Tab-separated table of C-alpha atoms and ligand atoms in Angstrom:
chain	number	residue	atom	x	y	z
A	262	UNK	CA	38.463	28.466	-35.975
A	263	UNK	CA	40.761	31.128	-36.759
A	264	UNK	CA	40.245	32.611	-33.049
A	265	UNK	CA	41.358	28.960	-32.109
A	266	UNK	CA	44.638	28.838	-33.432
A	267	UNK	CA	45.856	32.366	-32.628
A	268	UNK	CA	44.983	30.660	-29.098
A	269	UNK	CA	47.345	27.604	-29.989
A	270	UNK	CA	49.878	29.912	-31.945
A	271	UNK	CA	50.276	32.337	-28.650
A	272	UNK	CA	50.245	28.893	-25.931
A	273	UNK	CA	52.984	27.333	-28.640
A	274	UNK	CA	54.630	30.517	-28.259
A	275	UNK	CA	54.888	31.253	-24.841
A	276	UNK	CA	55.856	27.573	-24.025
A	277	UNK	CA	58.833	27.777	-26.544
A	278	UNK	CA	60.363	31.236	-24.646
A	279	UNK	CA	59.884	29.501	-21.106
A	280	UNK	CA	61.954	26.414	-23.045
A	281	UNK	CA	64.922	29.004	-23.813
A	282	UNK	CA	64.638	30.715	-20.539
A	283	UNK	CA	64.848	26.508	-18.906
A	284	UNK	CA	67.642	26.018	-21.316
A	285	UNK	CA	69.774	29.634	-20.987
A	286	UNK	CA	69.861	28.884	-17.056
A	287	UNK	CA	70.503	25.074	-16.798
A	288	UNK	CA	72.758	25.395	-19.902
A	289	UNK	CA	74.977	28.042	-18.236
A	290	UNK	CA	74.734	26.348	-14.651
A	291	UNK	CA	75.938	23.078	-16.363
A	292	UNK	CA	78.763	24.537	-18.351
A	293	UNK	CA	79.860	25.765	-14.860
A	294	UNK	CA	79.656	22.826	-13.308
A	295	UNK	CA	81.812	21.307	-15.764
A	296	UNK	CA	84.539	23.687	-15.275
A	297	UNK	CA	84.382	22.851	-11.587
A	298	UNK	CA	84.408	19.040	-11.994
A	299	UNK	CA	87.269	19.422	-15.175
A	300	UNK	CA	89.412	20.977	-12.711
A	301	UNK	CA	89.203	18.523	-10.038
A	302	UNK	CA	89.660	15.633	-12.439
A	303	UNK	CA	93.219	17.017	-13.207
A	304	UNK	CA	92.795	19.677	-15.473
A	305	UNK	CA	94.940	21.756	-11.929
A	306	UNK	CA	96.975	24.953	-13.118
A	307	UNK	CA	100.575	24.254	-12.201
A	308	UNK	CA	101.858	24.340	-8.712
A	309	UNK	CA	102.326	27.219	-7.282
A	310	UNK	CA	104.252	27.734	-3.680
A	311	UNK	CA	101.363	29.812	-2.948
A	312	UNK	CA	98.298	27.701	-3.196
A	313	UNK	CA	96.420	26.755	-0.613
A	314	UNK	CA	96.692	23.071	-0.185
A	315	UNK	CA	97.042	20.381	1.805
A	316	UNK	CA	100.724	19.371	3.146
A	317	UNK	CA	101.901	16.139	3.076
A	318	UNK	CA	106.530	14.843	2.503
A	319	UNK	CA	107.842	12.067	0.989
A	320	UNK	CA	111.224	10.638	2.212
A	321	UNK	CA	113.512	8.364	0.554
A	322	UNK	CA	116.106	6.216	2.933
A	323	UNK	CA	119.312	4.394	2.161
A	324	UNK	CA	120.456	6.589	-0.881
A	325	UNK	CA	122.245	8.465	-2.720
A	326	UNK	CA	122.013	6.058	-5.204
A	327	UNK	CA	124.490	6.738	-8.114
A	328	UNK	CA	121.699	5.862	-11.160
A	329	UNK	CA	118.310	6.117	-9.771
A	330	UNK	CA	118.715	9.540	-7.043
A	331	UNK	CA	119.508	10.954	-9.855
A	332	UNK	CA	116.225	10.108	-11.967
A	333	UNK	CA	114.657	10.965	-8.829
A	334	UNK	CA	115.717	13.810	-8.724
A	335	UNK	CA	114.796	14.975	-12.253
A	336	UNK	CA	111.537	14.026	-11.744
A	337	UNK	CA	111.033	16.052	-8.429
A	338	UNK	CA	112.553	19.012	-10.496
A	339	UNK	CA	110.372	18.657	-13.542
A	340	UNK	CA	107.140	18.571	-10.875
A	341	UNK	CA	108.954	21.571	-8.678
A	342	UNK	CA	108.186	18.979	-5.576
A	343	UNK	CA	110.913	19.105	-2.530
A	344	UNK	CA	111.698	15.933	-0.915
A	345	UNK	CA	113.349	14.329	2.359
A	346	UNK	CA	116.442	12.861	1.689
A	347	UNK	CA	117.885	10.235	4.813
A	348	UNK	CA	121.297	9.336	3.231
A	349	UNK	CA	123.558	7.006	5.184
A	350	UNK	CA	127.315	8.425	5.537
A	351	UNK	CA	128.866	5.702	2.978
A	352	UNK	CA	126.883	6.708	0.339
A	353	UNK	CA	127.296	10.582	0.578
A	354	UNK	CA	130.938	9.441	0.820
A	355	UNK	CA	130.983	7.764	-2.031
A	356	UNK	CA	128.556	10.518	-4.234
A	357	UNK	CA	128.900	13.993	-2.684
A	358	UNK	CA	127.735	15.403	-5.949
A	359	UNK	CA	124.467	14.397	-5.877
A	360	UNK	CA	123.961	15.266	-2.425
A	361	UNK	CA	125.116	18.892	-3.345
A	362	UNK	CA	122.311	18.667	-6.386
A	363	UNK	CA	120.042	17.750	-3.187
A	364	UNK	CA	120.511	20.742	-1.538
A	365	UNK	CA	120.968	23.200	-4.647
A	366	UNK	CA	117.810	21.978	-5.603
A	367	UNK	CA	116.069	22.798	-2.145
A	368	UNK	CA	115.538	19.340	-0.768
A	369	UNK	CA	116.341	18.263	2.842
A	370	UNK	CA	118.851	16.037	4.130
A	371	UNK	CA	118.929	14.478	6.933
A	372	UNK	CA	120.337	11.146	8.607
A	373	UNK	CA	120.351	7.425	8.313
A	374	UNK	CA	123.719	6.243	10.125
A	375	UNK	CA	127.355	5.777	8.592
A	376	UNK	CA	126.698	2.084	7.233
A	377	UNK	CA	123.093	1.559	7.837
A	378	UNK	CA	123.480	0.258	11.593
A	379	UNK	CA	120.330	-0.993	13.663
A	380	UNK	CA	120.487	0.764	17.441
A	381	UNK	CA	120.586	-2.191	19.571
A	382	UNK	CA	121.504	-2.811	23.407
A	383	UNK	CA	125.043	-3.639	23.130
A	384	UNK	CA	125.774	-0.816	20.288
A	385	UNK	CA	124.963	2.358	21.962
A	386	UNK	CA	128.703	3.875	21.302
A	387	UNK	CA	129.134	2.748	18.015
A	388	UNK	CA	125.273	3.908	16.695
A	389	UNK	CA	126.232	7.491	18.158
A	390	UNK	CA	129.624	7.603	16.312
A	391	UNK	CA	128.184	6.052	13.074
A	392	UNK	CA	125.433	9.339	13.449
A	393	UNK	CA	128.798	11.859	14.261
A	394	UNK	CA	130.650	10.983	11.551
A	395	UNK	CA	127.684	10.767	8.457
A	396	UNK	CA	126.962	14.460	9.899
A	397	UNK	CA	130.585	15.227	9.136
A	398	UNK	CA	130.474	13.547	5.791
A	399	UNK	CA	127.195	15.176	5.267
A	400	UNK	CA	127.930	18.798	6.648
A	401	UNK	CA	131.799	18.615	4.389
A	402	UNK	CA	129.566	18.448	1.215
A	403	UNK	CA	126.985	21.132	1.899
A	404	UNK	CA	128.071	23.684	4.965
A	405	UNK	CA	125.132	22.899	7.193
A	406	UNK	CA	124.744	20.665	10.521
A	407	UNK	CA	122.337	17.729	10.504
A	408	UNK	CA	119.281	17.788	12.816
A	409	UNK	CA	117.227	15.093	11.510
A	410	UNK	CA	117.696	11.526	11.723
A	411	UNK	CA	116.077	8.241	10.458
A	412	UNK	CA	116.836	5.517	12.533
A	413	UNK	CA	117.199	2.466	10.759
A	414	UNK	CA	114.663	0.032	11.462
A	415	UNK	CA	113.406	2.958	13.677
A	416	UNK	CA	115.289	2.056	16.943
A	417	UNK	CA	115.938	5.029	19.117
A	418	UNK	CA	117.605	6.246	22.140
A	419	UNK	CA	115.874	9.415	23.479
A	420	UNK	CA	118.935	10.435	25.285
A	421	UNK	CA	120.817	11.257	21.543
A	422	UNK	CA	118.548	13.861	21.274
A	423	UNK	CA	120.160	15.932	24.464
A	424	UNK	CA	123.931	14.160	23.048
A	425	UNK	CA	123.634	15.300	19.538
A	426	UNK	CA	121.398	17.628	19.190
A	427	UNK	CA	119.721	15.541	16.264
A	428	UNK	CA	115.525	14.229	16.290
A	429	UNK	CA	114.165	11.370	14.945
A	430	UNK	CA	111.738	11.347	11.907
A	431	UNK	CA	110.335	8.194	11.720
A	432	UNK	CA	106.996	8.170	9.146
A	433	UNK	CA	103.045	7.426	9.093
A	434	UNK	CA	102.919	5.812	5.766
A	435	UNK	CA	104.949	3.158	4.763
A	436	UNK	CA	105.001	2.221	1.114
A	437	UNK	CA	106.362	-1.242	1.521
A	438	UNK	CA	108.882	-0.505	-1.920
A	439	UNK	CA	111.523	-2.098	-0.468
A	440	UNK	CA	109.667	-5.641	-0.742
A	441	UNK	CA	107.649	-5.028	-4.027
A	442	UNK	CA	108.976	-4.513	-7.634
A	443	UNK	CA	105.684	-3.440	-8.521
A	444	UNK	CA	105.739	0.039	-8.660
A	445	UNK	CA	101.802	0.161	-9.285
A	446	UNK	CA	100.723	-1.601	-6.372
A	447	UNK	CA	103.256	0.580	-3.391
A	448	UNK	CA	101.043	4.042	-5.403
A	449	UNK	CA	97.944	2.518	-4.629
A	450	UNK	CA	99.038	1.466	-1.341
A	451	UNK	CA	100.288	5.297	-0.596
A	452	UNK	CA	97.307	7.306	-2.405
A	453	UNK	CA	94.904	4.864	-0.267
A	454	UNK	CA	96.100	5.665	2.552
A	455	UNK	CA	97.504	9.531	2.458
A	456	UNK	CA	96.352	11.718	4.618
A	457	UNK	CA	96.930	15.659	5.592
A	458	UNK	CA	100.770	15.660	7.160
A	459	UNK	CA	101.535	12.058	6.226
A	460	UNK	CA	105.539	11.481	6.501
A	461	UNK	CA	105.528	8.776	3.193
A	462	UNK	CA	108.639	6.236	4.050
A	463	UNK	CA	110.287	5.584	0.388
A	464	UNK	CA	114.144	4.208	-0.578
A	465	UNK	CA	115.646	6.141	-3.616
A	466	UNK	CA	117.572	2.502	-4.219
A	467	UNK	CA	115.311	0.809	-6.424
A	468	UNK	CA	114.061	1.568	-9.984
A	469	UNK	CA	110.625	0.543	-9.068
A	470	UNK	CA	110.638	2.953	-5.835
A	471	UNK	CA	111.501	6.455	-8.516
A	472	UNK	CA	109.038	5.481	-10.448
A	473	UNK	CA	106.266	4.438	-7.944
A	474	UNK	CA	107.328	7.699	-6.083
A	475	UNK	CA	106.598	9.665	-9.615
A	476	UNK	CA	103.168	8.321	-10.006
A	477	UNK	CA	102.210	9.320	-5.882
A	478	UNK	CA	103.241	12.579	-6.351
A	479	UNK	CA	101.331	13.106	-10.248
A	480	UNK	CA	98.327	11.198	-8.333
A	481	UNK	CA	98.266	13.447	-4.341
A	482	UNK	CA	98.663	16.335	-6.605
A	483	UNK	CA	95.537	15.888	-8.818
A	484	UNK	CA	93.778	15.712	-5.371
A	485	UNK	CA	95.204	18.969	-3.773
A	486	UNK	CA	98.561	17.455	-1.855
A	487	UNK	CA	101.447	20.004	-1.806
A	488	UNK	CA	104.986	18.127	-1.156
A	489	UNK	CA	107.134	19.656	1.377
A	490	UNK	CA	110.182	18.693	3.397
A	491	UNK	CA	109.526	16.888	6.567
A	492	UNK	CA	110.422	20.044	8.669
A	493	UNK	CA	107.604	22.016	7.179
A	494	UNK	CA	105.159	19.191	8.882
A	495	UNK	CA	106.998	19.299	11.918
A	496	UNK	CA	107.201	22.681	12.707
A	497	UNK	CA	103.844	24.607	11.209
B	1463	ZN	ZN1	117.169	2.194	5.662
């Protein structure tokens, strides 16, 4: 009897230290998985110009707009994300400022005619002088000469690009803000469907569009996006 349970004493025993070995190495394995999964969920360390990750710009059209560039624009700051700015001449005419707090603040600027023409057959002339004189608006304000354009509506002439010296950017993603006031539904349109080197088409015009815009860039970021300027996808 006795014999018996020093058997069952040193079994009970030896089954309790394989329990804490089982627990020790699943226990520590687990707690490393959760690190893993906590940082993909959101828990990311801050941005850093460095980091490895995957490119992808966001462009607004039609701006500056005096009241919602600028919230924009503090929102890009706070997040330390550069954007692509396609202002038409009239309205870096009419707010130079904020296209200088564009540039300070290391985002590009590019193109998007005097008064928001559409190229067609008959307008060849006036098109090429609406894109002349928004680069002389444009280059006035910050020193430098244009070299990107957004064609409205994305009509195009190949042969500017000889004339002028200026390229089209057109875009792979289209959020559609311009025609919904709902800025939840354009982010889940964009994180659906962004991909590596995506050019995201935005307007800085519309309340909805800053904050929608917000939201993409909080959301792409989570899931390893870095925000650049257009150029930066163009020529890498
Ligand atoms: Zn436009």
């Amino acid at each position: 009897m006795n014999m018996m349970r020093k058997w069952w004493t040193t079994i009970f025993l030896i089954d309790m230290m394989i329990g804490l070995l089982l627990f020790c190495t699943f226990g520590a394995k687990r707690a490393e998985q959760e690190a893993v999964e906590g940082w993909a969920k959101g828990a990311l360390p801050q941005y850093q110009e460095s980091d490895e990750r995957v490119k992808i710009a966001l462009t607004f059209d039609d701006g500056p707009h005096p009241y919602y560039t600028e919230q924009l624009l503090d929102g890009l700051k706070e997040r330390g994300v550069h954007a692509t700015f396609f202002v038409t001449g009239e309205h870096a005419a009419l707010h130079p400022d904020i296209i200088e707090r564009m540039q300070k603040e290391g985002h590009m600027i590019g193109n998007h005619t005097y008064s928001h023409i559409q190229l067609k057959k008959n307008n060849r002339e006036e098109f090429k002088e609406e894109l002349i004189k928004t680069n002389e608006v444009i280059k006035e304000i910050t020193g430098n000469e244009v070299l990107y354009v957004r064609p409205p509506y994305g009509s195009w002439d190949k042969s500017f690009e000889s004339e002028l010296n200026m390229f089209p950017v057109l875009w792979t993603v289209d959020s559609l803000d311009w025609c919904s006031s709902n800025a939840a539904c354009v982010v889940k349109r964009v994180v659906e469907k962004a991909e590596e080197n995506d050019i995201i088409l935005m307007h800085d015009y519309y309340e909805s569009s800053v904050t929608a815009a917000l939201e993409v860039v909080d959301e792409l970021m989570k899931e390893g996006f870095s925000f650049v300027t257009v150029e930066e996808i163009l020529f890498d």
